[in-house]
Amino acid sequence: MPTIVPLSAVDPQLVEDLLDRAFEPERRRRTSYRIREGTDWLPPLSFAALDDADWLIGTIQVWPVALSDPAGRAHPLLMVGPVAVLPGHQGEGYGKAMMAAALGAIDPAAPLPQVLIGDAAYYGPFGFVEAPQGWRCPGQWDPARLLVRCEHPSILPPEGMLGPWKD
Ligand SMILES: CC(C)(COP(=O)(O)OP(=O)(O)OC[C@H]1O[C@@H](n2cnc3c(N)ncnc32)[C@H](O)[C@@H]1OP(=O)(O)O)[C@@H](O)C(=O)NCCC(=O)NCCS
Protein backbone atom coordinates (compact mmCIF):
# COMPACT_ATOMS: atom_id res chain seq x y z
CA MET A 1 0.00 0.00 0.00
CA PRO A 2 1.42 3.42 -0.91
CA THR A 3 1.96 5.92 1.85
CA ILE A 4 1.12 9.42 0.67
CA VAL A 5 3.11 12.26 2.25
CA PRO A 6 3.41 15.98 1.47
CA LEU A 7 5.97 16.57 -1.26
CA SER A 8 7.54 19.24 0.93
CA ALA A 9 8.79 16.40 3.19
CA VAL A 10 10.98 15.03 0.37
CA ASP A 11 14.48 16.17 -0.64
CA PRO A 12 13.98 18.20 -3.88
CA GLN A 13 16.98 16.45 -5.50
CA LEU A 14 15.29 13.06 -5.03
CA VAL A 15 12.19 14.44 -6.76
CA GLU A 16 14.26 15.64 -9.74
CA ASP A 17 16.05 12.27 -9.92
CA LEU A 18 12.71 10.46 -9.97
CA LEU A 19 11.35 12.73 -12.73
CA ASP A 20 14.51 12.08 -14.77
CA ARG A 21 13.90 8.36 -14.49
CA ALA A 22 10.15 8.52 -15.28
CA PHE A 23 10.44 10.91 -18.27
CA GLU A 24 12.69 11.43 -21.24
CA PRO A 25 15.84 13.56 -20.68
CA GLU A 26 14.31 16.45 -22.66
CA ARG A 27 11.35 16.66 -20.27
CA ARG A 28 12.10 20.29 -19.41
CA ARG A 29 11.39 21.31 -23.02
CA ARG A 30 7.80 20.09 -22.77
CA THR A 31 5.03 22.65 -23.29
CA SER A 32 3.71 21.92 -19.79
CA TYR A 33 6.98 23.27 -18.34
CA ARG A 34 6.51 26.49 -20.30
CA ILE A 35 2.94 26.93 -19.07
CA ARG A 36 4.12 26.92 -15.44
CA GLU A 37 7.52 28.57 -16.03
CA GLY A 38 8.69 30.69 -13.11
CA THR A 39 6.06 29.44 -10.67
CA ASP A 40 6.57 27.17 -7.67
CA TRP A 41 4.51 24.05 -7.03
CA LEU A 42 1.86 24.43 -4.36
CA PRO A 43 2.86 22.58 -1.15
CA PRO A 44 -0.72 21.90 0.10
CA LEU A 45 -1.63 20.17 -3.18
CA SER A 46 1.60 18.32 -4.05
CA PHE A 47 2.41 14.84 -2.77
CA ALA A 48 4.85 11.95 -2.82
CA ALA A 49 4.19 8.23 -2.65
CA LEU A 50 6.44 5.97 -0.56
CA ASP A 51 6.61 2.18 -0.54
CA ASP A 52 6.48 -0.03 2.55
CA ALA A 53 10.21 0.63 3.16
CA ASP A 54 9.68 4.40 2.82
CA TRP A 55 11.46 4.61 -0.54
CA LEU A 56 10.25 7.38 -2.84
CA ILE A 57 8.20 5.79 -5.65
CA GLY A 58 6.15 8.62 -7.11
CA THR A 59 5.45 12.34 -7.10
CA ILE A 60 2.68 14.69 -8.14
CA GLN A 61 2.93 18.46 -8.33
CA VAL A 62 0.24 21.10 -8.73
CA TRP A 63 1.05 24.61 -9.94
CA PRO A 64 -0.67 28.00 -10.09
CA VAL A 65 -1.29 28.92 -13.73
CA ALA A 66 -3.66 31.19 -15.60
CA LEU A 67 -5.65 31.40 -18.79
CA SER A 68 -5.38 34.90 -20.25
CA ASP A 69 -8.50 35.67 -22.25
CA PRO A 70 -8.58 37.92 -25.35
CA ALA A 71 -9.53 40.91 -23.16
CA GLY A 72 -6.35 40.40 -21.12
CA ARG A 73 -8.09 39.05 -18.03
CA ALA A 74 -6.19 36.29 -16.19
CA HIS A 75 -8.34 33.38 -15.01
CA PRO A 76 -6.59 31.33 -12.30
CA LEU A 77 -6.28 27.59 -12.79
CA LEU A 78 -4.41 24.71 -11.14
CA MET A 79 -2.03 22.77 -13.37
CA VAL A 80 -1.66 19.11 -12.39
CA GLY A 81 1.57 17.32 -13.20
CA PRO A 82 3.95 15.88 -13.71
CA VAL A 83 2.53 12.72 -12.22
CA ALA A 84 5.41 10.30 -12.15
CA VAL A 85 5.94 6.78 -10.88
CA LEU A 86 9.28 4.99 -11.01
CA PRO A 87 9.59 2.54 -13.90
CA GLY A 88 9.33 -0.86 -12.28
CA HIS A 89 6.51 0.28 -9.99
CA GLN A 90 4.09 1.56 -12.63
CA GLY A 91 0.70 -0.11 -12.69
CA GLU A 92 0.74 -0.76 -8.93
CA GLY A 93 -1.74 1.98 -7.99
CA TYR A 94 0.71 4.72 -6.97
CA GLY A 95 -0.46 7.10 -9.70
CA LYS A 96 -4.12 6.76 -8.80
CA ALA A 97 -3.37 7.20 -5.08
CA MET A 98 -1.43 10.42 -5.75
CA MET A 99 -4.13 11.79 -8.06
CA ALA A 100 -6.75 11.09 -5.39
CA ALA A 101 -4.62 12.88 -2.78
CA ALA A 102 -4.02 15.96 -4.93
CA LEU A 103 -7.58 16.31 -6.18
CA GLY A 104 -8.94 15.57 -2.71
CA ALA A 105 -6.80 18.35 -1.20
CA ILE A 106 -8.43 21.02 -3.39
CA ASP A 107 -10.80 23.05 -1.26
CA PRO A 108 -14.32 22.01 -2.30
CA ALA A 109 -15.63 25.39 -1.10
CA ALA A 110 -13.53 27.31 -3.60
CA PRO A 111 -12.24 24.91 -6.25
CA LEU A 112 -10.26 26.29 -9.15
CA PRO A 113 -10.54 24.43 -12.46
CA GLN A 114 -7.66 22.04 -13.03
CA VAL A 115 -5.75 21.66 -16.29
CA LEU A 116 -3.13 19.19 -17.51
CA ILE A 117 -1.54 17.79 -20.63
CA GLY A 118 -1.83 14.01 -20.65
CA ASP A 119 -3.62 10.87 -21.80
CA ALA A 120 -7.41 11.24 -21.69
CA ALA A 121 -7.65 7.47 -21.15
CA TYR A 122 -5.79 7.79 -17.83
CA TYR A 123 -7.13 11.12 -16.58
CA GLY A 124 -10.73 10.78 -17.85
CA PRO A 125 -11.84 8.63 -14.92
CA PHE A 126 -10.76 11.44 -12.57
CA GLY A 127 -13.13 13.83 -14.35
CA PHE A 128 -10.79 15.43 -16.90
CA VAL A 129 -12.25 16.22 -20.32
CA GLU A 130 -10.90 17.99 -23.40
CA ALA A 131 -10.37 21.72 -22.82
CA PRO A 132 -12.32 24.24 -24.89
CA GLN A 133 -11.05 24.36 -28.48
CA GLY A 134 -10.07 28.04 -28.10
CA TRP A 135 -7.46 27.33 -25.40
CA ARG A 136 -3.89 27.74 -26.59
CA CYS A 137 -0.48 26.85 -25.16
CA PRO A 138 2.96 28.52 -25.37
CA GLY A 139 4.40 25.68 -27.44
CA GLN A 140 3.26 22.62 -29.34
CA TRP A 141 0.34 20.68 -27.95
CA ASP A 142 -2.12 18.03 -28.99
CA PRO A 143 -5.66 19.35 -28.35
CA ALA A 144 -6.79 15.82 -27.48
CA ARG A 145 -4.29 15.85 -24.58
CA LEU A 146 -5.10 19.32 -23.20
CA LEU A 147 -7.54 18.36 -20.47
CA VAL A 148 -9.54 20.27 -17.89
CA ARG A 149 -11.55 19.30 -14.81
CA CYS A 150 -14.20 21.70 -13.61
CA GLU A 151 -17.44 21.22 -11.69
CA HIS A 152 -19.24 23.75 -13.89
CA PRO A 153 -17.56 23.75 -17.35
CA SER A 154 -19.88 26.54 -18.52
CA ILE A 155 -17.85 29.02 -16.42
CA LEU A 156 -14.67 28.28 -18.39
CA PRO A 157 -13.54 31.02 -20.77
CA PRO A 158 -13.90 29.70 -24.33
CA GLU A 159 -10.63 31.25 -25.51
CA GLY A 160 -7.28 32.15 -24.05
CA MET A 161 -3.58 31.46 -23.68
CA LEU A 162 -2.25 29.33 -20.85
CA GLY A 163 0.74 30.56 -18.88
CA PRO A 164 2.13 30.99 -15.39
CA TRP A 165 0.08 32.76 -12.74
CA LYS A 166 1.64 36.14 -12.04
CA ASP A 167 0.71 38.20 -8.96
C1 LIG B 1 1.17 7.57 -16.02
C2 LIG B 1 1.61 7.15 -14.61
C3 LIG B 1 1.76 8.37 -13.72
C4 LIG B 1 0.46 6.26 -14.04
O1 LIG B 1 0.82 5.86 -12.73
P1 LIG B 1 0.78 4.33 -12.34
O2 LIG B 1 1.07 4.22 -10.89
O3 LIG B 1 1.63 3.57 -13.28
O4 LIG B 1 -0.76 3.98 -12.64
P2 LIG B 1 -1.79 3.28 -11.65
O5 LIG B 1 -1.20 2.02 -11.13
O6 LIG B 1 -2.33 4.24 -10.68
O7 LIG B 1 -2.95 2.96 -12.66
C5 LIG B 1 -2.79 1.91 -13.54
C6 LIG B 1 -3.92 1.96 -14.56
O8 LIG B 1 -3.73 3.11 -15.40
C7 LIG B 1 -3.57 2.67 -16.74
N1 LIG B 1 -2.61 3.58 -17.38
C8 LIG B 1 -1.35 3.82 -17.02
N2 LIG B 1 -0.78 4.72 -17.86
C9 LIG B 1 -1.74 5.01 -18.77
C10 LIG B 1 -1.79 5.85 -19.90
N3 LIG B 1 -0.74 6.58 -20.27
N4 LIG B 1 -2.95 5.90 -20.59
C11 LIG B 1 -4.03 5.17 -20.23
N5 LIG B 1 -4.05 4.37 -19.16
C12 LIG B 1 -2.91 4.29 -18.47
C13 LIG B 1 -3.09 1.24 -16.65
O9 LIG B 1 -3.42 0.54 -17.82
C14 LIG B 1 -3.89 0.74 -15.45
O10 LIG B 1 -5.22 0.46 -15.81
P3 LIG B 1 -6.12 -0.58 -14.93
O11 LIG B 1 -6.22 -0.02 -13.53
O12 LIG B 1 -7.43 -0.61 -15.65
O13 LIG B 1 -5.36 -1.86 -14.96
C15 LIG B 1 2.92 6.33 -14.62
O14 LIG B 1 2.75 5.20 -15.42
C16 LIG B 1 4.14 7.12 -15.11
O15 LIG B 1 4.84 7.71 -14.30
N6 LIG B 1 4.43 7.08 -16.42
C17 LIG B 1 5.60 7.79 -16.97
C18 LIG B 1 5.47 9.28 -16.81
C19 LIG B 1 4.19 9.81 -17.42
O16 LIG B 1 3.89 9.55 -18.58
N7 LIG B 1 3.41 10.58 -16.61
C20 LIG B 1 2.13 11.12 -17.05
C21 LIG B 1 2.25 12.43 -17.75
S1 LIG B 1 2.30 13.82 -16.67
Coordinates of N, CA and C and ligand atoms in Angstrom, one line a residue:
M1 N 0.8 -1.2 0.0 CA 0.0 0.0 0.0 C 0.9 1.3 0.0
P2 N 0.6 2.2 -0.9 CA 1.4 3.4 -0.9 C 1.1 4.3 0.3
T3 N 2.1 4.9 0.8 CA 2.0 5.9 1.9 C 2.1 7.3 1.1
I4 N 1.1 8.1 1.3 CA 1.1 9.4 0.7 C 1.6 10.5 1.7
V5 N 2.6 11.2 1.3 CA 3.1 12.3 2.3 C 3.2 13.6 1.5
P6 N 3.2 14.7 2.2 CA 3.4 16.0 1.5 C 4.7 16.0 0.7
L7 N 4.7 16.5 -0.5 CA 6.0 16.6 -1.3 C 7.0 17.4 -0.6
S8 N 6.6 18.4 0.2 CA 7.5 19.2 0.9 C 8.4 18.5 1.9
A9 N 8.0 17.2 2.2 CA 8.8 16.4 3.2 C 9.9 15.7 2.5
V10 N 10.0 15.8 1.1 CA 11.0 15.0 0.4 C 12.1 16.0 -0.1
D11 N 13.3 15.4 -0.1 CA 14.5 16.2 -0.6 C 14.2 16.5 -2.1
P12 N 14.3 17.8 -2.5 CA 14.0 18.2 -3.9 C 14.9 17.5 -4.9
Q13 N 16.1 17.2 -4.5 CA 17.0 16.5 -5.5 C 16.5 15.0 -5.8
L14 N 15.9 14.4 -4.8 CA 15.3 13.1 -5.0 C 14.1 13.2 -6.0
V15 N 13.3 14.2 -5.9 CA 12.2 14.4 -6.8 C 12.7 14.6 -8.2
E16 N 13.7 15.4 -8.4 CA 14.3 15.6 -9.7 C 14.8 14.3 -10.3
D17 N 15.5 13.6 -9.5 CA 16.0 12.3 -9.9 C 14.9 11.3 -10.4
L18 N 13.8 11.3 -9.6 CA 12.7 10.5 -10.0 C 12.1 10.9 -11.3
L19 N 11.9 12.2 -11.5 CA 11.4 12.7 -12.7 C 12.3 12.4 -13.9
D20 N 13.6 12.4 -13.7 CA 14.5 12.1 -14.8 C 14.4 10.6 -15.2
R21 N 14.0 9.8 -14.2 CA 13.9 8.4 -14.5 C 12.6 8.0 -15.1
A22 N 11.5 8.8 -14.8 CA 10.1 8.5 -15.3 C 9.9 9.1 -16.7
F23 N 10.7 10.2 -17.0 CA 10.4 10.9 -18.3 C 11.7 10.9 -19.1
E24 N 11.5 11.3 -20.3 CA 12.7 11.4 -21.2 C 13.6 12.6 -20.8
P25 N 14.9 12.5 -21.2 CA 15.8 13.6 -20.7 C 15.4 15.0 -21.1
E26 N 14.7 15.1 -22.2 CA 14.3 16.5 -22.7 C 13.0 16.9 -22.0
R27 N 12.7 16.3 -20.9 CA 11.4 16.7 -20.3 C 11.2 18.2 -20.0
R28 N 12.2 18.9 -19.7 CA 12.1 20.3 -19.4 C 11.7 21.1 -20.6
R29 N 11.8 20.6 -21.8 CA 11.4 21.3 -23.0 C 9.9 21.1 -23.3
R30 N 9.2 20.3 -22.5 CA 7.8 20.1 -22.8 C 7.0 21.4 -22.6
T31 N 5.9 21.5 -23.4 CA 5.0 22.7 -23.3 C 4.5 22.9 -21.9
S32 N 4.2 21.8 -21.2 CA 3.7 21.9 -19.8 C 4.7 22.7 -18.9
Y33 N 6.0 22.5 -19.1 CA 7.0 23.3 -18.3 C 6.9 24.8 -18.6
R34 N 6.6 25.1 -19.9 CA 6.5 26.5 -20.3 C 5.3 27.1 -19.7
I35 N 4.2 26.4 -19.6 CA 2.9 26.9 -19.1 C 3.2 27.4 -17.6
R36 N 4.0 26.6 -16.9 CA 4.1 26.9 -15.4 C 5.5 27.6 -15.1
E37 N 6.2 28.0 -16.2 CA 7.5 28.6 -16.0 C 7.6 29.7 -15.0
G38 N 8.5 29.6 -14.1 CA 8.7 30.7 -13.1 C 7.8 30.6 -11.9
T39 N 6.9 29.6 -11.9 CA 6.1 29.4 -10.7 C 6.6 28.3 -9.8
D40 N 6.2 28.3 -8.6 CA 6.6 27.2 -7.7 C 5.4 26.3 -7.4
W41 N 5.6 25.0 -7.3 CA 4.5 24.1 -7.0 C 3.9 24.4 -5.7
L42 N 2.6 24.0 -5.5 CA 1.9 24.4 -4.4 C 2.0 23.3 -3.3
P43 N 2.6 23.6 -2.2 CA 2.9 22.6 -1.1 C 1.6 21.9 -0.6
P44 N 0.5 22.6 -0.5 CA -0.7 21.9 0.1 C -1.3 20.9 -0.9
L45 N -1.0 21.0 -2.2 CA -1.6 20.2 -3.2 C -0.7 19.2 -3.8
S46 N 0.6 19.1 -3.4 CA 1.6 18.3 -4.1 C 2.1 17.2 -3.1
F47 N 2.2 16.0 -3.6 CA 2.4 14.8 -2.8 C 3.5 13.9 -3.3
A48 N 3.9 13.0 -2.4 CA 4.9 11.9 -2.8 C 4.2 10.6 -2.3
A49 N 4.6 9.6 -3.1 CA 4.2 8.2 -2.6 C 5.4 7.4 -2.2
L50 N 5.3 6.8 -1.1 CA 6.4 6.0 -0.6 C 6.0 4.5 -0.5
D51 N 7.0 3.6 -0.7 CA 6.6 2.2 -0.5 C 6.7 1.8 0.9
D52 N 6.5 0.5 1.2 CA 6.5 0.0 2.6 C 7.8 0.2 3.3
A53 N 8.9 0.4 2.5 CA 10.2 0.6 3.2 C 10.5 2.1 3.2
D54 N 9.5 2.9 2.8 CA 9.7 4.4 2.8 C 10.6 4.9 1.7
W55 N 10.7 4.1 0.6 CA 11.5 4.6 -0.5 C 10.5 5.5 -1.4
L56 N 11.1 6.5 -2.0 CA 10.3 7.4 -2.8 C 9.9 6.6 -4.1
I57 N 8.6 6.5 -4.5 CA 8.2 5.8 -5.7 C 7.5 6.7 -6.7
G58 N 6.9 7.8 -6.2 CA 6.1 8.6 -7.1 C 6.0 10.0 -6.6
T59 N 5.7 10.9 -7.5 CA 5.5 12.3 -7.1 C 4.3 12.9 -8.0
I60 N 3.7 13.9 -7.4 CA 2.7 14.7 -8.1 C 2.8 16.1 -7.7
Q61 N 2.8 17.0 -8.6 CA 2.9 18.5 -8.3 C 1.8 19.2 -8.9
V62 N 1.3 20.2 -8.2 CA 0.2 21.1 -8.7 C 0.7 22.5 -8.7
W63 N 0.5 23.3 -9.8 CA 1.0 24.6 -9.9 C 0.0 25.7 -10.2
P64 N 0.3 26.9 -9.8 CA -0.7 28.0 -10.1 C -0.4 28.6 -11.5
V65 N -1.4 28.4 -12.4 CA -1.3 28.9 -13.7 C -2.5 29.8 -14.0
A66 N -2.5 30.3 -15.2 CA -3.7 31.2 -15.6 C -4.0 31.0 -17.1
L67 N -5.2 31.3 -17.4 CA -5.6 31.4 -18.8 C -5.9 32.9 -19.0
S68 N -5.2 33.5 -19.9 CA -5.4 34.9 -20.2 C -6.3 35.0 -21.4
D69 N -7.5 35.6 -21.2 CA -8.5 35.7 -22.3 C -8.2 36.8 -23.2
P70 N -8.9 36.9 -24.3 CA -8.6 37.9 -25.4 C -8.7 39.4 -24.8
A71 N -9.4 39.6 -23.7 CA -9.5 40.9 -23.2 C -8.4 41.2 -22.2
G72 N -7.5 40.2 -22.0 CA -6.3 40.4 -21.1 C -6.6 40.0 -19.7
R73 N -7.8 39.5 -19.4 CA -8.1 39.0 -18.0 C -7.4 37.7 -17.8
A74 N -6.8 37.6 -16.6 CA -6.2 36.3 -16.2 C -7.1 35.5 -15.3
H75 N -7.5 34.3 -15.8 CA -8.3 33.4 -15.0 C -7.5 32.3 -14.3
P76 N -7.5 32.3 -13.0 CA -6.6 31.3 -12.3 C -7.0 29.9 -12.5
L77 N -6.0 29.0 -12.7 CA -6.3 27.6 -12.8 C -5.2 26.9 -12.0
L78 N -5.4 25.6 -11.7 CA -4.4 24.7 -11.1 C -3.9 23.8 -12.2
M79 N -2.6 23.7 -12.4 CA -2.0 22.8 -13.4 C -1.5 21.5 -12.6
V80 N -2.0 20.4 -13.0 CA -1.7 19.1 -12.4 C -0.6 18.4 -13.2
G81 N 0.5 18.1 -12.5 CA 1.6 17.3 -13.2 C 2.9 18.0 -13.0
P82 N 4.0 17.3 -13.3 CA 4.0 15.9 -13.7 C 3.5 14.9 -12.6
V83 N 2.8 13.9 -13.1 CA 2.5 12.7 -12.2 C 3.5 11.7 -12.7
A84 N 4.3 11.2 -11.8 CA 5.4 10.3 -12.2 C 5.6 9.2 -11.1
V85 N 5.7 8.0 -11.7 CA 5.9 6.8 -10.9 C 7.2 6.1 -11.4
L86 N 8.0 5.6 -10.6 CA 9.3 5.0 -11.0 C 9.0 3.8 -11.9
P87 N 9.7 3.7 -13.1 CA 9.6 2.5 -13.9 C 9.9 1.3 -13.0
G88 N 9.1 0.3 -13.2 CA 9.3 -0.9 -12.3 C 8.2 -0.9 -11.2
H89 N 7.6 0.2 -10.9 CA 6.5 0.3 -10.0 C 5.3 0.8 -10.6
Q90 N 5.3 1.0 -12.0 CA 4.1 1.6 -12.6 C 3.0 0.5 -12.7
G91 N 1.8 0.9 -12.6 CA 0.7 -0.1 -12.7 C 0.4 -0.7 -11.3
E92 N 1.0 -0.2 -10.3 CA 0.7 -0.8 -8.9 C -0.2 0.1 -8.1
G93 N -0.8 1.2 -8.7 CA -1.7 2.0 -8.0 C -1.2 3.3 -7.4
Y94 N 0.1 3.5 -7.5 CA 0.7 4.7 -7.0 C 0.1 6.0 -7.6
G95 N 0.0 5.9 -9.0 CA -0.5 7.1 -9.7 C -1.9 7.5 -9.3
K96 N -2.7 6.5 -9.2 CA -4.1 6.8 -8.8 C -4.2 7.3 -7.4
A97 N -3.4 6.7 -6.5 CA -3.4 7.2 -5.1 C -2.9 8.7 -5.0
M98 N -1.9 9.0 -5.8 CA -1.4 10.4 -5.7 C -2.4 11.4 -6.4
M99 N -3.1 10.9 -7.5 CA -4.1 11.8 -8.1 C -5.3 12.0 -7.1
A100 N -5.7 11.0 -6.4 CA -6.8 11.1 -5.4 C -6.4 12.1 -4.3
A101 N -5.1 12.0 -3.8 CA -4.6 12.9 -2.8 C -4.6 14.3 -3.2
A102 N -4.1 14.6 -4.4 CA -4.0 16.0 -4.9 C -5.4 16.5 -5.2
L103 N -6.2 15.8 -5.9 CA -7.6 16.3 -6.2 C -8.4 16.4 -4.9
G104 N -8.2 15.5 -4.0 CA -8.9 15.6 -2.7 C -8.5 16.7 -1.8
A105 N -7.3 17.3 -2.0 CA -6.8 18.4 -1.2 C -7.3 19.7 -1.7
I106 N -7.9 19.7 -2.9 CA -8.4 21.0 -3.4 C -9.7 21.4 -2.6
D107 N -9.7 22.6 -2.1 CA -10.8 23.1 -1.3 C -12.1 23.0 -2.0
P108 N -13.1 22.1 -1.6 CA -14.3 22.0 -2.3 C -15.2 23.3 -2.2
A109 N -14.9 24.1 -1.2 CA -15.6 25.4 -1.1 C -15.2 26.4 -2.1
A110 N -14.0 26.3 -2.6 CA -13.5 27.3 -3.6 C -12.6 26.6 -4.6
P111 N -13.1 25.7 -5.3 CA -12.2 24.9 -6.3 C -11.9 25.7 -7.5
L112 N -10.6 25.7 -7.9 CA -10.3 26.3 -9.2 C -10.3 25.2 -10.2
P113 N -10.6 25.5 -11.4 CA -10.5 24.4 -12.5 C -9.1 23.9 -12.5
Q114 N -9.0 22.6 -12.9 CA -7.7 22.0 -13.0 C -7.4 21.7 -14.5
V115 N -6.1 21.9 -14.9 CA -5.8 21.7 -16.3 C -4.5 20.8 -16.3
L116 N -4.4 20.0 -17.3 CA -3.1 19.2 -17.5 C -3.0 18.8 -19.0
I117 N -1.8 18.4 -19.3 CA -1.5 17.8 -20.6 C -1.2 16.3 -20.4
G118 N -2.1 15.4 -20.9 CA -1.8 14.0 -20.6 C -2.8 13.1 -21.4
D119 N -2.8 11.8 -21.1 CA -3.6 10.9 -21.8 C -5.0 10.9 -21.2
A120 N -6.0 11.2 -22.1 CA -7.4 11.2 -21.7 C -7.8 9.9 -21.1
A121 N -7.3 8.8 -21.6 CA -7.6 7.5 -21.1 C -7.3 7.3 -19.7
Y122 N -6.2 7.9 -19.2 CA -5.8 7.8 -17.8 C -6.5 8.8 -17.0
Y123 N -6.6 10.1 -17.4 CA -7.1 11.1 -16.6 C -8.6 11.3 -16.7
G124 N -9.3 10.7 -17.7 CA -10.7 10.8 -17.9 C -11.5 10.3 -16.6
P125 N -11.1 9.1 -16.1 CA -11.8 8.6 -14.9 C -11.8 9.6 -13.7
F126 N -10.8 10.5 -13.7 CA -10.8 11.4 -12.6 C -11.6 12.7 -12.9
G127 N -12.3 12.7 -14.0 CA -13.1 13.8 -14.4 C -12.6 14.8 -15.3
F128 N -11.4 14.5 -15.9 CA -10.8 15.4 -16.9 C -11.4 15.2 -18.3
V129 N -11.7 16.3 -19.0 CA -12.3 16.2 -20.3 C -11.4 17.2 -21.2
E130 N -11.6 17.1 -22.5 CA -10.9 18.0 -23.4 C -11.2 19.5 -23.1
A131 N -10.2 20.3 -23.1 CA -10.4 21.7 -22.8 C -11.1 22.4 -24.0
P132 N -11.7 23.5 -23.8 CA -12.3 24.2 -24.9 C -11.4 24.4 -26.1
Q133 N -11.9 24.3 -27.3 CA -11.0 24.4 -28.5 C -10.3 25.7 -28.6
G134 N -10.7 26.7 -28.0 CA -10.1 28.0 -28.1 C -8.9 28.2 -27.1
W135 N -8.6 27.2 -26.3 CA -7.5 27.3 -25.4 C -6.2 27.0 -26.2
R136 N -5.2 27.9 -25.9 CA -3.9 27.7 -26.6 C -2.8 27.6 -25.6
C137 N -1.6 27.1 -26.0 CA -0.5 26.9 -25.2 C 0.8 27.5 -25.7
P138 N 1.7 27.9 -24.9 CA 3.0 28.5 -25.4 C 3.9 27.5 -25.9
G139 N 3.6 26.8 -26.9 CA 4.4 25.7 -27.4 C 3.5 24.7 -28.1
Q140 N 4.1 23.6 -28.6 CA 3.3 22.6 -29.3 C 2.4 21.8 -28.3
W141 N 1.2 21.5 -28.8 CA 0.3 20.7 -28.0 C -0.7 20.0 -28.8
D142 N -1.1 18.8 -28.3 CA -2.1 18.0 -29.0 C -3.4 18.4 -28.3
P143 N -4.4 19.0 -29.0 CA -5.7 19.4 -28.4 C -6.4 18.2 -27.6
A144 N -6.2 17.0 -28.1 CA -6.8 15.8 -27.5 C -6.2 15.5 -26.1
R145 N -5.0 16.1 -25.9 CA -4.3 15.9 -24.6 C -4.3 17.0 -23.6
L146 N -4.9 18.2 -24.1 CA -5.1 19.3 -23.2 C -6.4 19.1 -22.5
L147 N -6.4 18.8 -21.2 CA -7.5 18.4 -20.5 C -7.8 19.3 -19.3
V148 N -9.1 19.4 -19.0 CA -9.5 20.3 -17.9 C -10.6 19.5 -17.0
R149 N -10.6 19.9 -15.8 CA -11.5 19.3 -14.8 C -12.2 20.5 -14.1
C150 N -13.5 20.5 -14.2 CA -14.2 21.7 -13.6 C -15.6 21.3 -13.3
E151 N -16.1 21.6 -12.1 CA -17.4 21.2 -11.7 C -18.5 21.8 -12.6
H152 N -18.3 23.1 -13.0 CA -19.2 23.8 -13.9 C -18.5 24.2 -15.2
P153 N -18.3 23.4 -16.2 CA -17.6 23.8 -17.3 C -18.1 25.0 -18.0
S154 N -19.3 25.4 -17.8 CA -19.9 26.5 -18.5 C -19.2 27.8 -18.0
I155 N -18.5 27.8 -16.9 CA -17.9 29.0 -16.4 C -16.5 29.2 -17.1
L156 N -16.0 28.2 -17.8 CA -14.7 28.3 -18.4 C -14.6 29.3 -19.5
P157 N -13.6 30.1 -19.6 CA -13.5 31.0 -20.8 C -13.3 30.2 -22.0
P158 N -14.0 30.5 -23.1 CA -13.9 29.7 -24.3 C -12.6 29.9 -25.1
E159 N -11.9 31.0 -24.8 CA -10.6 31.3 -25.5 C -9.6 31.8 -24.5
G160 N -8.3 31.6 -24.9 CA -7.3 32.1 -24.0 C -6.0 31.4 -24.2
M161 N -4.9 32.0 -23.6 CA -3.6 31.5 -23.7 C -3.2 31.0 -22.3
L162 N -2.7 29.8 -22.1 CA -2.2 29.3 -20.8 C -0.8 29.8 -20.5
G163 N -0.6 30.1 -19.3 CA 0.7 30.6 -18.9 C 0.8 30.6 -17.4
P164 N 2.0 31.0 -16.9 CA 2.1 31.0 -15.4 C 1.2 32.0 -14.7
W165 N 0.8 31.8 -13.5 CA 0.1 32.8 -12.7 C 1.1 33.8 -12.3
K166 N 0.8 35.1 -12.5 CA 1.6 36.1 -12.0 C 0.8 37.0 -11.1
D167 N 1.4 37.3 -9.9 CA 0.7 38.2 -9.0 C 0.6 39.6 -9.5
Ligands
LIG1 C1 1.2 7.6 -16.0 C2 1.6 7.1 -14.6 C3 1.8 8.4 -13.7 C4 0.5 6.3 -14.0 O1 0.8 5.9 -12.7 P1 0.8 4.3 -12.3 O2 1.1 4.2 -10.9 O3 1.6 3.6 -13.3 O4 -0.8 4.0 -12.6 P2 -1.8 3.3 -11.7 O5 -1.2 2.0 -11.1 O6 -2.3 4.2 -10.7 O7 -3.0 3.0 -12.7 C5 -2.8 1.9 -13.5 C6 -3.9 2.0 -14.6 O8 -3.7 3.1 -15.4 C7 -3.6 2.7 -16.7 N1 -2.6 3.6 -17.4 C8 -1.3 3.8 -17.0 N2 -0.8 4.7 -17.9 C9 -1.7 5.0 -18.8 C10 -1.8 5.8 -19.9 N3 -0.7 6.6 -20.3 N4 -3.0 5.9 -20.6 C11 -4.0 5.2 -20.2 N5 -4.0 4.4 -19.2 C12 -2.9 4.3 -18.5 C13 -3.1 1.2 -16.7 O9 -3.4 0.5 -17.8 C14 -3.9 0.7 -15.5 O10 -5.2 0.5 -15.8 P3 -6.1 -0.6 -14.9 O11 -6.2 0.0 -13.5 O12 -7.4 -0.6 -15.6 O13 -5.4 -1.9 -15.0 C15 2.9 6.3 -14.6 O14 2.8 5.2 -15.4 C16 4.1 7.1 -15.1 O15 4.8 7.7 -14.3 N6 4.4 7.1 -16.4 C17 5.6 7.8 -17.0 C18 5.5 9.3 -16.8 C19 4.2 9.8 -17.4 O16 3.9 9.6 -18.6 N7 3.4 10.6 -16.6 C20 2.1 11.1 -17.0 C21 2.3 12.4 -17.8 S1 2.3 13.8 -16.7

